[in-house]
Coordinates of C-alpha atoms in Angstrom, one line a residue:
M1 CA -26.7 -18.0 -68.2
V2 CA -24.5 -21.1 -68.4
R3 CA -21.7 -19.0 -66.8
K4 CA -24.0 -18.1 -63.9
L5 CA -24.9 -21.7 -63.4
H6 CA -21.2 -22.7 -63.2
V7 CA -20.6 -20.0 -60.6
I8 CA -23.5 -21.2 -58.4
L9 CA -22.4 -24.8 -58.7
Y10 CA -18.8 -23.8 -57.7
A11 CA -20.1 -21.9 -54.7
C12 CA -22.2 -24.8 -53.5
L13 CA -19.2 -27.2 -53.9
S14 CA -17.0 -24.8 -51.9
C15 CA -19.5 -24.6 -49.1
S16 CA -19.8 -28.4 -49.0
I17 CA -16.1 -28.7 -48.6
L18 CA -15.9 -26.0 -46.0
L19 CA -18.7 -27.5 -43.9
G20 CA -17.1 -30.9 -44.1
S21 CA -13.9 -29.4 -42.9
C22 CA -15.6 -27.7 -40.0
A23 CA -17.3 -30.9 -39.0
K24 CA -14.0 -32.7 -39.1
E25 CA -12.4 -30.1 -36.8
L26 CA -15.3 -30.3 -34.3
N27 CA -15.2 -34.1 -34.3
Q28 CA -11.4 -34.0 -33.9
Y29 CA -11.6 -31.8 -30.7
Y30 CA -15.0 -32.7 -29.2
N31 CA -14.9 -36.5 -30.0
P32 CA -18.3 -37.3 -28.6
K33 CA -18.3 -40.4 -26.4
G34 CA -22.0 -40.6 -25.6
S35 CA -25.4 -39.7 -27.0
L36 CA -27.0 -36.3 -26.5
D37 CA -30.3 -37.8 -25.4
K38 CA -29.1 -38.0 -21.8
N39 CA -28.4 -35.2 -19.4
I40 CA -25.3 -35.1 -17.1
V41 CA -26.9 -37.0 -14.2
E42 CA -28.3 -39.6 -16.6
V43 CA -24.9 -40.1 -18.3
L44 CA -23.2 -40.5 -14.9
E45 CA -25.9 -43.0 -13.8
A46 CA -25.6 -45.1 -17.0
D47 CA -21.8 -45.2 -16.8
G48 CA -21.9 -47.1 -13.4
R49 CA -18.6 -45.7 -12.0
F50 CA -20.2 -42.7 -10.4
S51 CA -23.0 -44.3 -8.4
L52 CA -22.1 -42.6 -5.1
F53 CA -22.0 -39.2 -6.7
V54 CA -25.4 -39.8 -8.3
K55 CA -26.6 -41.0 -4.9
M56 CA -25.5 -37.7 -3.4
I57 CA -27.4 -35.8 -6.1
D58 CA -30.6 -37.8 -5.5
K59 CA -30.3 -37.5 -1.7
T60 CA -30.2 -33.7 -1.9
G61 CA -33.0 -33.5 -4.5
L62 CA -30.7 -31.9 -7.2
R63 CA -31.4 -34.5 -10.0
K64 CA -33.7 -32.2 -11.9
T65 CA -31.8 -29.0 -11.2
L66 CA -28.5 -30.4 -12.4
G67 CA -30.1 -32.3 -15.3
A68 CA -32.2 -29.6 -16.9
S69 CA -31.9 -26.1 -15.4
A70 CA -28.6 -24.9 -16.9
M71 CA -25.5 -25.8 -18.9
Y72 CA -22.7 -27.2 -16.7
T73 CA -19.2 -28.6 -16.9
C74 CA -19.2 -31.6 -14.5
L75 CA -16.0 -32.7 -12.8
A76 CA -17.1 -36.3 -12.1
P77 CA -15.6 -38.2 -9.2
K78 CA -15.6 -41.9 -9.4
D79 CA -16.9 -44.0 -6.5
E80 CA -13.4 -44.7 -4.9
Q81 CA -12.7 -40.9 -4.9
V82 CA -16.0 -40.1 -3.2
T83 CA -15.2 -42.9 -0.6
T84 CA -11.8 -41.4 0.1
Y85 CA -13.3 -37.9 0.6
L86 CA -16.0 -39.1 2.9
S87 CA -13.6 -41.1 5.0
K88 CA -11.4 -38.1 5.4
L89 CA -14.4 -36.2 6.8
G90 CA -15.2 -39.2 9.1
Y91 CA -18.3 -40.4 7.4
S92 CA -18.9 -44.1 6.6
G93 CA -21.3 -43.5 3.7
V94 CA -23.5 -41.1 1.8
E95 CA -26.4 -41.8 4.1
S96 CA -24.7 -40.3 7.2
V97 CA -23.6 -37.1 5.6
P98 CA -25.6 -33.9 6.2
D99 CA -27.3 -32.4 3.2
A100 CA -25.4 -29.1 3.6
V101 CA -22.1 -31.0 3.3
L102 CA -23.3 -33.0 0.3
R103 CA -24.5 -29.9 -1.5
R104 CA -21.2 -28.1 -0.9
Y105 CA -19.4 -31.1 -2.4
I106 CA -21.7 -31.5 -5.3
N107 CA -21.7 -27.8 -6.2
Y108 CA -17.9 -27.8 -6.2
H109 CA -17.9 -30.4 -8.9
F110 CA -20.2 -28.4 -11.3
I111 CA -18.8 -25.3 -13.2
N112 CA -21.2 -22.8 -14.6
G113 CA -21.1 -23.1 -18.4
M114 CA -19.9 -25.8 -20.8
Y115 CA -16.2 -26.1 -21.4
Y116 CA -14.5 -28.8 -23.4
E117 CA -10.8 -29.2 -23.3
Y118 CA -10.7 -27.5 -26.7
D119 CA -12.5 -24.5 -25.2
I120 CA -10.0 -24.2 -22.4
N121 CA -7.1 -24.2 -24.8
K122 CA -8.9 -21.7 -27.1
L123 CA -9.6 -19.3 -24.2
Y124 CA -5.9 -19.3 -23.3
N125 CA -4.6 -19.0 -26.8
S126 CA -7.0 -16.3 -27.9
A127 CA -6.3 -14.0 -24.9
T128 CA -4.7 -10.8 -26.2
S129 CA -2.3 -10.1 -23.2
L130 CA -0.1 -12.1 -20.9
I131 CA -2.3 -11.2 -17.8
N132 CA -5.4 -12.2 -19.7
K133 CA -3.9 -15.6 -20.6
S134 CA -3.2 -16.1 -16.9
R135 CA -6.7 -15.3 -15.9
A136 CA -8.2 -17.5 -18.6
T137 CA -7.7 -20.4 -16.2
N138 CA -10.2 -19.0 -13.7
F139 CA -13.8 -20.4 -13.5
T140 CA -16.7 -20.4 -11.0
T141 CA -18.4 -23.4 -9.5
R142 CA -22.1 -23.6 -9.0
T143 CA -23.8 -21.1 -6.7
E144 CA -26.8 -22.2 -4.7
G145 CA -29.0 -19.7 -2.8
T146 CA -26.8 -17.5 -0.5
T147 CA -23.9 -20.0 -0.8
P148 CA -21.6 -18.5 -3.4
G149 CA -19.7 -20.5 -5.9
K150 CA -15.9 -20.9 -5.6
R151 CA -13.2 -20.0 -8.0
I152 CA -11.5 -23.0 -9.6
R153 CA -8.6 -23.2 -12.0
L154 CA -8.6 -25.4 -15.2
F155 CA -5.3 -25.8 -17.0
S156 CA -4.9 -26.6 -20.6
G157 CA -1.9 -28.0 -22.5
S158 CA -1.1 -24.5 -23.8
F159 CA -0.9 -23.0 -20.3
L160 CA 1.3 -25.8 -19.1
Q161 CA 3.6 -25.4 -22.0
A162 CA 4.0 -21.6 -21.6
Q163 CA 3.6 -21.2 -17.9
Q164 CA 4.8 -24.4 -16.3
D165 CA 6.8 -22.7 -13.6
D166 CA 3.6 -20.8 -12.5
Y167 CA 1.8 -24.1 -12.2
M168 CA 4.6 -25.8 -10.3
T169 CA 4.8 -22.9 -7.9
L170 CA 1.2 -23.4 -6.9
Y171 CA 0.7 -27.2 -7.4
G172 CA 4.0 -28.9 -7.8
T173 CA 5.1 -30.9 -10.8
P174 CA 2.3 -32.0 -13.2
D175 CA 1.5 -35.7 -13.3
G176 CA 3.4 -37.2 -16.1
D177 CA 2.6 -36.0 -19.6
K178 CA -1.0 -35.1 -18.8
K179 CA -2.1 -31.9 -20.4
F180 CA -5.5 -31.1 -18.9
L181 CA -5.7 -30.5 -15.2
I182 CA -8.0 -28.9 -12.6
E183 CA -6.5 -27.5 -9.4
G184 CA -3.5 -29.9 -9.7
I185 CA -5.7 -32.9 -10.4
V186 CA -5.4 -34.8 -13.7
I187 CA -8.5 -35.0 -15.9
A188 CA -8.4 -38.7 -16.7
E189 CA -11.1 -38.7 -19.3
P190 CA -12.1 -35.4 -20.8
D191 CA -15.1 -34.4 -22.9
K192 CA -17.9 -36.9 -22.2
D193 CA -21.0 -35.4 -23.8
A194 CA -24.4 -34.8 -22.2
S195 CA -27.5 -32.9 -23.3
N196 CA -26.9 -30.1 -20.8
G197 CA -23.1 -29.9 -20.8
V198 CA -19.9 -31.8 -20.7
I199 CA -18.3 -34.3 -18.2
H200 CA -14.6 -34.5 -17.3
V201 CA -13.7 -37.6 -15.3
L202 CA -11.3 -36.9 -12.4
G203 CA -8.2 -39.0 -12.0
A204 CA -8.0 -38.3 -8.3
P205 CA -10.2 -36.9 -5.5
L206 CA -10.8 -33.1 -5.9
E207 CA -10.9 -31.6 -2.4
I208 CA -12.9 -28.4 -1.9
A209 CA -10.4 -25.5 -1.8
P210 CA -10.7 -23.5 1.5
R211 CA -11.2 -19.7 1.5
T212 CA -8.0 -17.6 2.0
D213 CA -8.5 -17.1 5.7
E214 CA -9.2 -20.8 6.2
A215 CA -6.1 -21.8 4.1
L216 CA -3.8 -19.6 6.1
A217 CA -5.2 -20.9 9.4
S218 CA -4.6 -24.5 8.3
D219 CA -0.9 -24.2 7.6
P220 CA 1.4 -24.3 10.6
Q221 CA 4.0 -22.2 8.7
T222 CA 1.6 -19.2 8.5
S223 CA 0.1 -19.4 12.0
I224 CA 1.3 -16.0 13.1
F225 CA 0.1 -14.2 10.0
S226 CA -3.2 -16.0 10.3
S227 CA -3.6 -14.9 13.9
W228 CA -2.9 -11.3 12.8
I229 CA -5.7 -11.5 10.2
E230 CA -8.1 -13.0 12.7
K231 CA -7.5 -10.0 15.0
H232 CA -9.1 -7.8 12.4
V233 CA -12.3 -9.8 11.9
Q234 CA -15.7 -8.1 11.8
F235 CA -19.1 -9.5 11.0
E236 CA -21.7 -7.9 8.8
L237 CA -25.4 -8.5 8.1
G238 CA -26.4 -9.7 4.7
E239 CA -28.1 -7.6 2.1
K240 CA -31.8 -6.7 1.8
D241 CA -33.9 -8.8 -0.6
E242 CA -36.4 -7.5 -3.1
F243 CA -39.1 -7.1 -0.4
G244 CA -36.8 -5.2 1.9
W245 CA -36.1 -8.0 4.3
V246 CA -32.6 -8.0 5.7
D247 CA -30.6 -11.3 5.7
T248 CA -29.8 -11.5 9.4
T249 CA -26.9 -14.0 8.9
L250 CA -23.6 -12.6 10.2
Y251 CA -21.1 -12.8 7.4
K252 CA -17.3 -12.8 8.2
S253 CA -15.3 -9.8 7.0
F254 CA -12.1 -8.0 7.7
S255 CA -11.2 -4.4 8.5
F256 CA -7.9 -4.0 6.6
G257 CA -9.5 -3.2 3.3
R258 CA -9.8 -6.5 1.5
N259 CA -12.3 -9.2 2.5
L260 CA -10.5 -12.5 2.3
A261 CA -13.7 -14.3 3.5
N262 CA -15.7 -13.2 0.4
E263 CA -15.5 -15.8 -2.4
S264 CA -16.0 -13.2 -5.1
V265 CA -13.1 -11.0 -3.9
L266 CA -10.0 -12.3 -5.6
S267 CA -6.6 -11.6 -4.1
T268 CA -2.9 -12.6 -4.2
V269 CA -1.4 -13.0 -0.7
L270 CA 2.3 -12.7 0.0
A271 CA 2.0 -14.5 3.3
P272 CA 5.2 -14.3 5.5
T273 CA 6.1 -17.5 7.2
D274 CA 6.4 -17.7 11.0
D275 CA 10.2 -17.8 10.6
A276 CA 10.2 -14.7 8.5
I277 CA 8.1 -12.8 11.0
R278 CA 10.3 -13.9 13.9
A279 CA 13.4 -12.8 12.1
Y280 CA 12.0 -9.4 11.4
F281 CA 10.9 -8.6 15.0
Q282 CA 13.9 -10.3 16.8
P283 CA 15.9 -7.0 17.1
Y284 CA 12.9 -5.2 18.6
L285 CA 11.5 -7.7 21.0
Q286 CA 13.0 -5.9 24.0
Y287 CA 10.9 -2.8 23.1
I288 CA 7.6 -4.7 22.6
D289 CA 7.3 -6.9 25.8
N290 CA 9.7 -9.6 24.4
T291 CA 7.0 -11.7 22.5
I292 CA 5.7 -11.8 19.0
D293 CA 2.2 -11.7 20.5
S294 CA 2.8 -8.2 21.7
V295 CA 3.4 -6.7 18.2
P296 CA 1.2 -3.6 18.2
R297 CA -2.1 -4.0 16.4
R298 CA -1.2 -1.0 14.1
V299 CA 2.0 -2.8 13.0
M300 CA 0.0 -6.0 12.2
Y301 CA -2.6 -3.9 10.3
T302 CA 0.0 -2.1 8.1
L303 CA 2.0 -5.3 7.4
I304 CA -1.1 -7.2 6.4
R305 CA -1.9 -4.5 3.9
S306 CA 1.5 -4.8 2.4
A307 CA 1.0 -8.5 1.8
L308 CA -2.4 -8.2 -0.1
I309 CA -2.7 -7.7 -3.8
E310 CA -5.9 -7.2 -5.7
N311 CA -6.8 -9.9 -8.2
L312 CA -4.9 -13.1 -9.1
W313 CA -1.3 -12.9 -10.2
Y314 CA 0.8 -15.9 -11.1
K315 CA 4.5 -15.8 -10.3
S316 CA 5.4 -14.8 -13.9
D317 CA 2.9 -11.9 -13.6
L318 CA 4.6 -10.7 -10.5
K319 CA 7.9 -10.8 -12.3
R320 CA 6.6 -8.5 -15.1
L321 CA 6.2 -4.8 -14.5
N322 CA 3.6 -4.4 -17.3
P323 CA 0.7 -4.7 -16.5
D324 CA 1.4 -3.1 -13.2
W325 CA 0.5 -4.5 -9.8
K326 CA 0.7 -3.3 -6.2
S327 CA -0.3 -4.3 -2.8
I328 CA -2.9 -2.4 -0.8
S329 CA 0.0 -0.4 0.7
G330 CA 1.7 0.3 -2.7
Y331 CA 4.4 -1.0 -4.9
S332 CA 6.2 -3.4 -2.7
R333 CA 8.5 -4.5 -5.5
M334 CA 10.2 -1.2 -5.1
I335 CA 11.9 -2.5 -1.9
V336 CA 12.1 -6.2 -2.5
D337 CA 12.2 -8.6 -5.5
V338 CA 9.0 -10.4 -4.6
P339 CA 9.3 -13.6 -6.8
S340 CA 12.7 -14.3 -5.3
I341 CA 11.4 -14.6 -1.8
I342 CA 8.5 -17.1 -2.6
S343 CA 9.2 -20.3 -0.7
G344 CA 5.9 -22.2 -1.2
S345 CA 2.2 -21.8 -1.7
L346 CA -1.2 -22.6 -0.3
R347 CA -4.3 -23.7 -2.2
A348 CA -7.3 -21.4 -1.7
S349 CA -10.5 -20.8 -3.6
N350 CA -10.4 -17.0 -3.8
S351 CA -6.7 -16.2 -3.9
F352 CA -3.2 -17.3 -4.8
I353 CA -1.3 -17.6 -1.6
Y354 CA 2.5 -17.4 -1.8
K355 CA 4.5 -18.1 1.3
V356 CA 7.4 -15.7 1.4
N357 CA 10.6 -16.1 3.5
K358 CA 11.0 -12.4 4.1
L359 CA 8.4 -10.1 5.6
I360 CA 7.5 -7.3 3.2
E361 CA 7.6 -3.9 5.0
S362 CA 4.7 -1.6 4.5
P363 CA 5.4 2.1 3.6
E364 CA 4.9 3.0 7.3
M365 CA 7.4 0.4 8.5
S366 CA 10.0 1.2 5.9
S367 CA 9.9 4.9 7.0
V368 CA 11.0 6.8 10.2
A369 CA 7.5 6.2 11.5
G370 CA 8.4 2.5 11.9
G371 CA 10.9 3.3 14.6
V372 CA 8.1 4.6 16.9
Y373 CA 5.9 1.6 16.2
L374 CA 8.7 -0.9 17.0
R375 CA 9.8 1.0 20.2
Y376 CA 6.3 1.7 21.5
K377 CA 7.3 0.8 25.1
K378 CA 10.0 3.5 25.1
Y379 CA 7.9 6.0 23.1
S380 CA 4.4 5.1 24.1
Q381 CA 3.3 8.7 24.1
W382 CA 4.5 9.3 20.5
Y383 CA 2.9 6.0 19.6
W384 CA -0.4 7.2 21.0
M385 CA -0.1 10.6 19.2
F386 CA 0.7 8.7 16.0
L387 CA -2.6 6.8 16.2
S388 CA -4.9 9.5 17.7
A389 CA -3.5 12.9 17.1
G390 CA -2.0 13.0 13.6
L391 CA 1.6 13.2 14.7
S392 CA 2.7 10.8 12.0
E393 CA 1.4 13.0 9.1
G394 CA 4.1 13.7 6.5
L395 CA 6.5 11.1 7.8
F396 CA 5.8 8.6 5.1
D397 CA 4.0 8.2 1.8
W398 CA 0.9 6.0 2.3
Q399 CA 1.1 4.3 -1.1
Y400 CA 4.3 4.4 -2.9
Y401 CA 7.3 3.9 -0.6
Q402 CA 8.7 7.3 -1.9
H403 CA 9.1 9.1 1.4
S404 CA 10.5 12.6 1.6
P405 CA 13.7 12.7 3.7
K406 CA 13.2 13.2 7.5
T407 CA 15.2 13.4 10.7
V408 CA 13.1 13.0 13.8
L409 CA 14.2 14.2 17.3
I410 CA 12.1 12.2 19.7
Q411 CA 11.4 12.3 23.5
S412 CA 11.2 9.1 25.5
D413 CA 8.4 8.6 28.0
E414 CA 10.7 9.6 30.8
V415 CA 11.2 13.0 29.2
W416 CA 7.5 13.4 28.2
G417 CA 6.3 13.7 31.8
F418 CA 2.7 14.4 32.8
P419 CA 0.0 14.7 31.8
L420 CA 0.0 11.8 29.4
A421 CA -1.1 12.5 25.8
E422 CA -4.5 10.9 26.1
D423 CA -5.2 13.0 29.3
M424 CA -4.3 16.3 27.8
L425 CA -6.8 19.0 27.0
E426 CA -7.4 19.3 23.3
A427 CA -5.5 22.7 23.0
D428 CA -2.6 21.4 25.1
R429 CA -2.4 18.2 22.9
L430 CA -2.4 20.3 19.7
Y431 CA 0.5 22.4 21.1
R432 CA 2.4 19.2 22.1
V433 CA 2.0 17.9 18.5
Q434 CA 3.6 21.2 17.3
Q435 CA 6.4 20.8 19.9
C436 CA 7.1 17.3 18.6
K437 CA 7.0 18.5 15.0
A438 CA 9.4 21.3 15.8
G439 CA 12.0 18.5 16.0
I440 CA 11.1 16.8 12.7
F441 CA 13.7 18.1 10.1
N442 CA 12.9 18.0 6.4
I443 CA 16.3 16.5 5.7
D444 CA 18.0 13.2 6.3
V445 CA 21.1 14.2 8.3
R446 CA 22.8 10.9 7.4
A447 CA 23.0 12.1 3.8
D448 CA 24.5 15.3 5.0
G449 CA 27.3 13.6 6.9
G450 CA 25.6 13.7 10.3
F451 CA 24.7 16.6 12.5
R452 CA 26.8 19.7 12.0
K453 CA 26.5 23.4 13.0
K454 CA 23.5 24.3 10.8
F455 CA 20.0 25.5 10.8
Y456 CA 17.7 22.6 10.0
P457 CA 14.3 23.3 8.4
T458 CA 11.1 22.1 10.0
N459 CA 7.4 23.0 9.5
F460 CA 7.6 25.1 12.7
G461 CA 10.8 27.2 12.1
Y462 CA 14.5 26.5 11.7
I463 CA 16.3 24.6 14.5
L464 CA 20.0 25.4 15.0
Y465 CA 22.3 22.5 15.9
D466 CA 25.6 23.4 17.6
N467 CA 27.9 21.3 19.7
G468 CA 25.4 18.6 20.8
K469 CA 22.5 21.1 21.4
F470 CA 19.5 22.1 19.4
F471 CA 18.2 25.7 19.6
D472 CA 14.7 26.8 18.6
Y473 CA 13.8 30.3 17.5
T474 CA 13.6 31.6 21.0
G475 CA 17.1 30.4 22.0
N476 CA 15.7 27.6 24.1
S477 CA 17.9 24.5 23.8
V478 CA 17.7 20.7 24.3
N479 CA 20.5 18.1 24.2
L480 CA 21.1 15.3 21.7
V481 CA 21.0 12.1 23.8
A482 CA 23.4 10.1 21.6
P483 CA 25.1 10.8 18.3
T484 CA 24.0 7.4 16.9
P485 CA 20.4 7.0 15.7
E486 CA 17.7 5.1 17.6
W487 CA 16.3 3.9 14.3
E488 CA 17.3 4.1 10.7
A489 CA 15.0 3.8 7.7
S490 CA 14.9 4.4 4.0
N491 CA 14.0 8.0 4.4
G492 CA 15.8 9.1 7.5
A493 CA 16.6 8.3 11.1
I494 CA 15.4 8.9 14.7
Y495 CA 17.5 10.5 17.4
G496 CA 16.7 11.0 21.1
I497 CA 16.6 14.4 22.8
D498 CA 16.0 15.4 26.4
G499 CA 13.4 18.0 26.1
F500 CA 10.9 19.9 23.9
L501 CA 11.6 22.6 21.3
K502 CA 9.3 25.6 21.0
P503 CA 7.4 25.6 17.7
L504 CA 7.3 28.8 15.6
D505 CA 3.7 29.8 15.0
K506 CA 3.7 31.0 11.4
L507 CA 0.2 32.6 11.8
N508 CA 1.2 34.7 14.9
D509 CA 0.8 38.3 13.7
T510 CA 2.6 39.6 16.8
I511 CA 5.9 38.2 15.7
T512 CA 6.0 39.2 12.0
V513 CA 9.3 40.5 10.8
Y514 CA 7.8 44.0 10.8
N515 CA 6.7 43.8 14.4
L516 CA 10.0 42.3 15.5
M517 CA 11.9 45.1 13.8
K518 CA 9.6 47.8 15.2
R519 CA 10.4 46.6 18.7
D520 CA 14.1 47.0 18.0
P521 CA 15.3 50.6 18.7
E522 CA 18.3 50.0 16.5
L523 CA 16.1 49.7 13.4
S524 CA 13.8 52.7 13.9
L525 CA 15.1 54.5 10.8
Y526 CA 14.5 51.5 8.6
I527 CA 11.0 51.1 10.1
S528 CA 10.3 54.8 9.5
A529 CA 11.2 54.3 5.8
L530 CA 9.0 51.2 5.6
D531 CA 6.1 53.0 7.1
R532 CA 6.4 55.9 4.6
S533 CA 6.9 53.6 1.6
S534 CA 3.7 51.6 1.9
I535 CA 5.7 48.4 2.0
A536 CA 5.2 47.9 5.7
S537 CA 1.8 46.2 5.3
Q538 CA 3.3 43.4 3.2
L539 CA 5.8 42.5 6.0
Q540 CA 2.9 42.3 8.5
L541 CA 1.0 39.6 6.6
T542 CA 1.2 36.0 7.7
G543 CA 0.4 32.9 5.7
F544 CA 1.6 32.4 2.1
F545 CA 4.2 35.1 1.6
T546 CA 7.5 35.1 3.6
Y547 CA 10.5 37.5 3.5
S548 CA 14.2 37.7 4.5
V549 CA 15.0 41.2 5.6
I550 CA 18.7 42.4 5.6
A551 CA 17.8 45.3 7.9
P552 CA 20.4 48.1 8.2
R553 CA 20.9 49.5 11.7
N554 CA 20.3 53.2 12.4
A555 CA 24.1 53.8 12.6
A556 CA 24.6 52.3 9.2
I557 CA 22.0 54.5 7.6
T558 CA 23.3 57.7 9.3
A559 CA 26.9 56.8 8.4
A560 CA 25.9 56.6 4.7
G561 CA 24.4 60.1 4.9
I562 CA 20.9 58.9 4.1
N563 CA 18.1 61.0 5.5
V564 CA 15.0 58.9 5.2
A565 CA 12.8 61.8 6.2
T566 CA 13.7 63.6 2.9
L567 CA 13.3 60.7 0.5
N568 CA 10.4 60.8 -1.9
A569 CA 8.0 57.9 -2.4
T570 CA 10.0 56.3 -5.2
E571 CA 13.3 56.7 -3.4
L572 CA 11.8 55.2 -0.2
R573 CA 10.4 52.2 -2.0
N574 CA 13.7 51.5 -3.8
F575 CA 15.6 52.0 -0.5
V576 CA 13.6 49.6 1.6
Q577 CA 13.1 47.0 -1.2
A578 CA 16.8 46.8 -1.7
Y579 CA 17.0 44.9 1.6
I580 CA 14.0 42.7 1.2
I581 CA 14.3 39.2 -0.4
P582 CA 11.2 37.2 -1.1
N583 CA 11.0 33.9 0.9
R584 CA 12.5 32.8 4.1
Y585 CA 16.3 32.3 4.2
I586 CA 18.7 31.6 7.0
F587 CA 21.8 32.1 4.8
T588 CA 24.6 32.3 7.4
D589 CA 25.1 28.5 7.8
G590 CA 26.3 28.4 4.1
D591 CA 23.4 26.1 3.0
F592 CA 22.5 28.6 0.3
N593 CA 25.2 30.2 -1.9
G594 CA 24.6 31.9 -5.2
Q595 CA 22.5 34.7 -6.7
I596 CA 19.1 35.8 -5.5
A597 CA 16.9 38.8 -6.4
N598 CA 15.6 41.4 -4.0
K599 CA 12.2 43.1 -4.3
N600 CA 13.7 45.6 -6.7
G601 CA 14.6 42.8 -9.0
E602 CA 18.3 43.4 -8.4
L603 CA 20.5 40.3 -8.2
L604 CA 22.4 39.9 -4.9
T605 CA 25.2 37.3 -4.5
V606 CA 25.2 35.3 -1.3
G607 CA 28.4 33.6 -0.2
G608 CA 30.4 32.2 2.8
Q609 CA 29.1 31.0 6.1
W610 CA 29.0 32.2 9.7
E611 CA 31.8 34.8 10.2
T612 CA 32.7 34.9 6.5
F613 CA 29.1 35.2 5.3
G614 CA 28.2 38.2 3.2
I615 CA 25.8 39.6 0.6
T616 CA 27.1 41.5 -2.4
N617 CA 25.1 43.8 -4.7
T618 CA 25.7 44.4 -8.4
A619 CA 28.0 47.4 -7.6
G620 CA 30.3 45.1 -5.7
K621 CA 29.4 46.4 -2.2
T622 CA 29.3 43.6 0.4
V623 CA 27.3 43.8 3.7
R624 CA 27.7 41.4 6.6
P625 CA 25.3 40.7 9.4
V626 CA 26.1 41.7 13.0
A627 CA 23.0 39.9 14.4
A628 CA 21.6 37.2 12.1
N629 CA 18.8 34.7 11.9
T630 CA 16.1 36.3 14.0
Q631 CA 13.0 34.3 13.1
G632 CA 9.6 35.7 12.8
S633 CA 6.3 34.2 11.8
N634 CA 6.6 35.3 8.2
G635 CA 10.3 35.5 7.7
V636 CA 13.9 36.1 8.9
I637 CA 15.8 39.2 9.9
H638 CA 19.5 39.8 9.5
K639 CA 20.8 43.0 11.0
I640 CA 23.7 44.7 9.1
N641 CA 26.1 47.4 10.0
S642 CA 26.5 49.0 6.6
V643 CA 24.3 49.8 3.6
F644 CA 24.7 49.0 -0.1

């Protein structure tokens, strides 16, 4: 019993020591400087240095609201700071200021929730990741009615010690050795207690931060970028209330996928300076009416998207690749070291705005598609087809700057002729799209050493280049206008041609490899064998499956002593399948060398090019084409003069 009593007394003594220690820690950090029997407004009033701010509160009827309705952190401006602010707006005193202006000012100086300096430090230090530490600085000012609160940043000593460069990028050098700041303003006297919150006395006037669009418009260095943004303005009605009534106020919005006019939408903006934009477009002015104002709207749109990043990212966050970040248009850091091009910043409520001295290209503008956009006067028909007919499909990756290689053969407006694209009938326009795409190669010829005698793959058949001319599957040819490209980009280049190539319709069942061979009298014996072997139907299908047929001529079959009329079903199948290779191959230009299986599963060896090209079977017999590369909708035919 005595032992139990000793244990209880020891526990009570320990609790007393612990509670005393906690009280000491709280007093150390909170350091109360007033009694808790007064609310925020009453504390300010009793102090005497905030009479103009209190007068504002009384004039707007907010004394009771700000004194009892919620817990707040008050950023208290002294009388001289209020006077400075009102003078800047052109007002001689509080009496002459409209209530709406006063309310906006008052609400900006009240943060929802109670945050002592200790709390700000604790929020930062207890964050479990670097990005969460950065965002621990972000708070919201008071919302009133349909007027949203603004985001505001409070900086503790811990932040300034660990991320001083981030602070300096946005606000400049901190004032002396001060360790507690708000939006670049020193908190002169922190932690004045009140019954419904805490008061921090400002050391300088705290001006209301503008929205992103307002901040961009106010800086002469970002005037061009701001004008681009304003060309994408749209206005929307407010939401319905609980009774179904619609707020008929028109709220500003933007059509490029991120509403910079919405206080609750947080963004990071990599805003190009006017000099950066002029430098980028200088080489192309002759193609866009010689002025920056004539930059196509589509170009503005896509470059705006490459400058906008969701959420707030300090400079150190942009340097790190984990956690990941990207603009609306994708991972811009793949093409530029973003932190290295930051030349300044703008203060905004709902974003971090970094001024950059180099325009960040969007995925479109860093691809071959950009050449059409920046030469729209010369290629206005292609430009229209890009915007309205899907011609740009496949030329760039919308999100990630990882474009597949392309070479584009393009016709100028002079070559295009009439009717214009927008005046064409729908069927004619679709065919013109296919004609254009017949000149889009799925290869970057620059990586291949430039144009050479070769069959180039497109989505509408192979195109042969030979001695300055391009030939489509029908033999129709167009000329290369110049050996140097009109435009070069990360994934390819654009070259001019003087006409249109005929597109191969891969769904046209009249030009299947079977039907083409059937119309050739020199292949009648092979066709007879196909018909009797039940393989013919496969070579008539269009769509998914394609074939390369090494078709022996009648003379070759006869010379080998083969009588197709006497072959049984198995012999016929083995005979015809020995000359059929799955998939579409041109072969003769030497682009493919190596082994490949026929439909019998036998390996054939392909080697050489043009006159030296040959296909050898496992027995060592080599056959060579006498008429190669006849393209059908579902494959290619190579006629040979001997059999395996």
